[in-house]
CSV table of C-alpha atoms in Angstrom, one decimal:
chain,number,residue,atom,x,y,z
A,1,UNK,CA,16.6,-130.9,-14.0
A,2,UNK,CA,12.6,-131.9,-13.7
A,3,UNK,CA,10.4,-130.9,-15.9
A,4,UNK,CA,7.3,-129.3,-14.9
A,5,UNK,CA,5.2,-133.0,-15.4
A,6,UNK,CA,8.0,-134.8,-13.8
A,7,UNK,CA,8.0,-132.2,-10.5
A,8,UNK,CA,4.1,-132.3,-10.2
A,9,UNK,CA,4.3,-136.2,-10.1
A,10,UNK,CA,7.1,-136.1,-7.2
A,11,UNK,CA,4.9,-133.2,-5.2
A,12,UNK,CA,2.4,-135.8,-5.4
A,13,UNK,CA,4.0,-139.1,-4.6
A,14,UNK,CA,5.7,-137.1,-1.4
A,15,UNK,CA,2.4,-135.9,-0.2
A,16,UNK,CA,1.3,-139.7,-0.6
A,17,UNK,CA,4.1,-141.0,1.0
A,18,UNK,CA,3.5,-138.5,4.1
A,19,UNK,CA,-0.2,-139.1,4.1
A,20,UNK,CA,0.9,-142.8,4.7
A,21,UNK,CA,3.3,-142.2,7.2
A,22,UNK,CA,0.8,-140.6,9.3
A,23,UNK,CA,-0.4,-144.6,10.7
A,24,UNK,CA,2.8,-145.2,12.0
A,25,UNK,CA,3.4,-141.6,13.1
A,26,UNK,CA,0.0,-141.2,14.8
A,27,UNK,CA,0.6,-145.1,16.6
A,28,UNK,CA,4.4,-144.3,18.2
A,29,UNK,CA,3.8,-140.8,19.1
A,30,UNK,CA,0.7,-142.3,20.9
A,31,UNK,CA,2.6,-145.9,22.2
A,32,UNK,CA,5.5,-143.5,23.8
A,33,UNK,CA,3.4,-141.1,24.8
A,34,UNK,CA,1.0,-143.9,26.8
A,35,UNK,CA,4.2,-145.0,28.4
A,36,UNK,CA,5.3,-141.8,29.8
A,37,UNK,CA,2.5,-140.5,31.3
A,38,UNK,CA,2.0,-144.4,32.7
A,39,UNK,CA,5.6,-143.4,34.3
A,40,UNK,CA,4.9,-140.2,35.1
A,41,UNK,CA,1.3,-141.7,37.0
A,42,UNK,CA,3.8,-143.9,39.0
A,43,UNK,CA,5.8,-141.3,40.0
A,44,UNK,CA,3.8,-138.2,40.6
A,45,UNK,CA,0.1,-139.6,40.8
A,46,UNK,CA,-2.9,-140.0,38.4
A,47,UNK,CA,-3.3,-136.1,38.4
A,48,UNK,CA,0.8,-135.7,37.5
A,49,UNK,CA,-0.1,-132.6,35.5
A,50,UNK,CA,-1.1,-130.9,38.0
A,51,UNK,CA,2.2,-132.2,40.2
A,52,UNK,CA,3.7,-129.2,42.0
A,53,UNK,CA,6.8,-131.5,42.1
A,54,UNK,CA,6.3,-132.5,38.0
A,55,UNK,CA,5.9,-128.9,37.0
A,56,UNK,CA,9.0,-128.1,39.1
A,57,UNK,CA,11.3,-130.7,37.5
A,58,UNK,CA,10.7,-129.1,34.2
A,59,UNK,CA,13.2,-126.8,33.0
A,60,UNK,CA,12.5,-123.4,32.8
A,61,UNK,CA,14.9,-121.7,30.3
A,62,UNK,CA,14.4,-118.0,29.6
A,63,UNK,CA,14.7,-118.2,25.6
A,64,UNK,CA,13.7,-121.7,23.7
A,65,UNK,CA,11.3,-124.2,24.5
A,66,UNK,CA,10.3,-124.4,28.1
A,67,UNK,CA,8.7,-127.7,29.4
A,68,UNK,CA,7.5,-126.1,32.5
A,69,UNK,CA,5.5,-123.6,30.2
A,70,UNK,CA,4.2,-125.9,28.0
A,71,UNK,CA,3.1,-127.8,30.7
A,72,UNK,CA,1.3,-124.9,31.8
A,73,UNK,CA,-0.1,-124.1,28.4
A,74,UNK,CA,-1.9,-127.5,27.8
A,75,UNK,CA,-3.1,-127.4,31.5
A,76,UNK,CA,-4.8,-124.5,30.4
A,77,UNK,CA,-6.2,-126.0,26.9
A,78,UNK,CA,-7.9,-128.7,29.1
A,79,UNK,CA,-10.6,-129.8,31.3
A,80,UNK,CA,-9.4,-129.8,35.1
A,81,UNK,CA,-8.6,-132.6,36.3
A,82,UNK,CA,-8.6,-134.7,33.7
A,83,UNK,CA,-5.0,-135.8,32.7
A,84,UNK,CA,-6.2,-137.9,29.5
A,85,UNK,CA,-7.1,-134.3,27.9
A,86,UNK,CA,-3.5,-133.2,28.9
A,87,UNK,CA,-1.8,-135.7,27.3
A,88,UNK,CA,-2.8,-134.6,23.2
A,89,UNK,CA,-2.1,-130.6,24.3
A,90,UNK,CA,1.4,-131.4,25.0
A,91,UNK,CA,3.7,-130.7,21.8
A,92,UNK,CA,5.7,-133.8,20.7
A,93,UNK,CA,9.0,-131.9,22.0
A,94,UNK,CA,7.9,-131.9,25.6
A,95,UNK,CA,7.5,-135.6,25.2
A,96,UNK,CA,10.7,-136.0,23.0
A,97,UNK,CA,12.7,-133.9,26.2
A,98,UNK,CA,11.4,-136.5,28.9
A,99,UNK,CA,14.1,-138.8,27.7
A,100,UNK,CA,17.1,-136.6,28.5
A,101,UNK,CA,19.4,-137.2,31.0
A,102,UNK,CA,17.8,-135.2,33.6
A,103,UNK,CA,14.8,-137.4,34.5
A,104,UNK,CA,17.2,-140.6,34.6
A,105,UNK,CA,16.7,-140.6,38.3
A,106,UNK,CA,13.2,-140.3,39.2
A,107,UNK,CA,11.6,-141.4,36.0
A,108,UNK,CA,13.9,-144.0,34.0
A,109,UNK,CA,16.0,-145.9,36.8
A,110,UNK,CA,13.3,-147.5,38.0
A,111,UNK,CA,10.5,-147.5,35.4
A,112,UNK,CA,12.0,-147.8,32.2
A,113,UNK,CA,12.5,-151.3,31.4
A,114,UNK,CA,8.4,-152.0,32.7
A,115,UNK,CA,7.7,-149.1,30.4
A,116,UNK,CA,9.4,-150.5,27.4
A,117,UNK,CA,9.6,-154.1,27.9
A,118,UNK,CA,10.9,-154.8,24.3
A,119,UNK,CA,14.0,-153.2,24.7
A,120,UNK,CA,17.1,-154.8,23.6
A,121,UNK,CA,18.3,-157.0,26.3
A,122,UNK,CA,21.9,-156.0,27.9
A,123,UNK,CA,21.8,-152.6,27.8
A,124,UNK,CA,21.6,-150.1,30.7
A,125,UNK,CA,18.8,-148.3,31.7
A,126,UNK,CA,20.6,-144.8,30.2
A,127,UNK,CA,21.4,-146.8,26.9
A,128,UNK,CA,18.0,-147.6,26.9
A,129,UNK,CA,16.5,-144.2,27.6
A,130,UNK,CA,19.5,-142.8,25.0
A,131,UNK,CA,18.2,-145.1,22.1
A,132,UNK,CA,14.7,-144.3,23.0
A,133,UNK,CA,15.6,-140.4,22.4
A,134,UNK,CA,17.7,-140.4,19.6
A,135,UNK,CA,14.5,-142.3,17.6
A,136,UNK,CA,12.3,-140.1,19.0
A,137,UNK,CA,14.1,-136.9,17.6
A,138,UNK,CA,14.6,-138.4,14.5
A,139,UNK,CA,10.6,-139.2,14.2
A,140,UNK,CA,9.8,-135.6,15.4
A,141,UNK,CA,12.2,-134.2,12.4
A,142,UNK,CA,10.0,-136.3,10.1
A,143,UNK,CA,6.9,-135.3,12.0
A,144,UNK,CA,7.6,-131.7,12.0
A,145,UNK,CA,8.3,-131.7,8.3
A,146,UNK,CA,4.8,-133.7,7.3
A,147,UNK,CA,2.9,-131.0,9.3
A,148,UNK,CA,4.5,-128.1,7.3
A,149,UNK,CA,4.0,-129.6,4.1
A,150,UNK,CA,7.5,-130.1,3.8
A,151,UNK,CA,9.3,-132.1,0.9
A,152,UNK,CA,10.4,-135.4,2.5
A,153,UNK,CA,11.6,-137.2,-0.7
A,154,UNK,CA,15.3,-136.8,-0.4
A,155,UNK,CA,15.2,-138.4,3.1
A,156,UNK,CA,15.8,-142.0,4.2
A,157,UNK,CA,11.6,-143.2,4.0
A,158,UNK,CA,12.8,-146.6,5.3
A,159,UNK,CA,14.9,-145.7,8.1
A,160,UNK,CA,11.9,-143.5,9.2
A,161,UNK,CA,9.2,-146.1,9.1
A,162,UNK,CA,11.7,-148.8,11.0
A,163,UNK,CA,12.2,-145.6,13.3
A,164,UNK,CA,8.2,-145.2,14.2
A,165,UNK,CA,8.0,-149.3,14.3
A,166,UNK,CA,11.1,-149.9,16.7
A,167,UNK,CA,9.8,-147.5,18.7
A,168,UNK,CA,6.4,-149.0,19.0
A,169,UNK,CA,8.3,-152.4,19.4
A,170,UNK,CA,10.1,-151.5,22.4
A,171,UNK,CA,6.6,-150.0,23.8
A,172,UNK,CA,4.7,-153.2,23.0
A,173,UNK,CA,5.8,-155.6,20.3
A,174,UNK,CA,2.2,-157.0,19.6
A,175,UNK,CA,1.4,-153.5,18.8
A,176,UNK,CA,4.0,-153.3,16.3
A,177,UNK,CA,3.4,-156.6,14.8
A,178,UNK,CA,-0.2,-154.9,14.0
A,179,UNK,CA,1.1,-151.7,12.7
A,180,UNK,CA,3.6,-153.9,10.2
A,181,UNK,CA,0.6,-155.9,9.5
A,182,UNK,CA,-1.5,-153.0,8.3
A,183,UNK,CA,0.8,-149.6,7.3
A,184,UNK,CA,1.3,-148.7,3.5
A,185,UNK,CA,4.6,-146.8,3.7
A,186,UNK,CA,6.3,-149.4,1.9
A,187,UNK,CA,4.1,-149.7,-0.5
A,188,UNK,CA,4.2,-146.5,-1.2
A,189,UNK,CA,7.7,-146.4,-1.0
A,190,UNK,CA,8.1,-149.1,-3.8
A,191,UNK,CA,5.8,-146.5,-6.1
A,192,UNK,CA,8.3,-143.7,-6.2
A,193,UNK,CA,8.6,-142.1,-9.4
């Protein structure tokens, strides 16, 4: 059992440790993100949120998250035209959901290996785009648990961060030489109490 010193200095060091993951965070949801809407330029235009064929493709559930609705939503947040303002309005799920199954034929088939050129070699494109998810969920349960001020102590800190670099890595690998070059997660890590 922690005593009340002890449990003040751990709700400390974890919002240290999450104020330092927010570097790597911040430069994969950006590096995938970039890539995507590169894809989604390819397939759908320049203007792809404003796609009739894009915003069709999305599903449409009636309960849970809809990515035709957020879609909608962030059209409405920002200026016409503009797809750059777009891109930040979308929640990380929307871009987290682009890698399922679904979109293998349009989007991943034939862009995914230009997208992510680091990928390991000798894999399939739906390996690829499987990897690419699974990391991708598992940096959006950290994410989600930073932004609500969540306890993140208990979790596997150094899987995350290799997590948020791989998938910069397999985005650009110079990019993720620079973010190893300059994050402080592991220092921080190393200063656990």
């Amino acid at each position: 059992m922690l005593n009340t010193r002890q449990a003040l200095t751990l709700y400390a060091w974890n919002a240290e440790i999450s104020g330092a993951f927010m570097l790597p965070q911040q430069a994969c949801e950006v590096a995938v993100r970039n890539a995507v809407s590169d894809v989604l330029s390819a397939v759908y235009g320049l203007q792809w949120p404003w796609s009739l064929g894009f915003e069709r493709s999305l599903p449409d559930p009636q309960s849970g998250f809809s990515m035709r609705k957020e879609l909608c939503t962030a059209r409405g947040k920002a200026r016409a035209g503009n797809t750059n303002t777009v891109i930040p309005e979308l929640k990380f799920a929307f871009w987290v959901r682009l890698f399922t199954q679904r979109f293998d034929n349009r989007l991943w088939l034939p862009h995914l290996k230009a997208s992510f050129p680091g990928m390991p070699a000798g894999l399939t494109v739906q390996q690829c785009r499987q990897m690419i998810y699974y990391e991708l969920d598992g940096v959006r349960s950290i994410r989600n648990r930073i932004a609500h001020h969540e306890p993140i102590f208990a979790r596997n800190l150094a899987a995350d961060y290799t997590r948020m670099l791989t998938l910069v890595a397999w985005r650009c690998p110079t990019t993720a030489t620079w973010l190893d070059e300059i994050e402080s997660v592991t220092t921080v890590l190393d200063q656990r109490p």
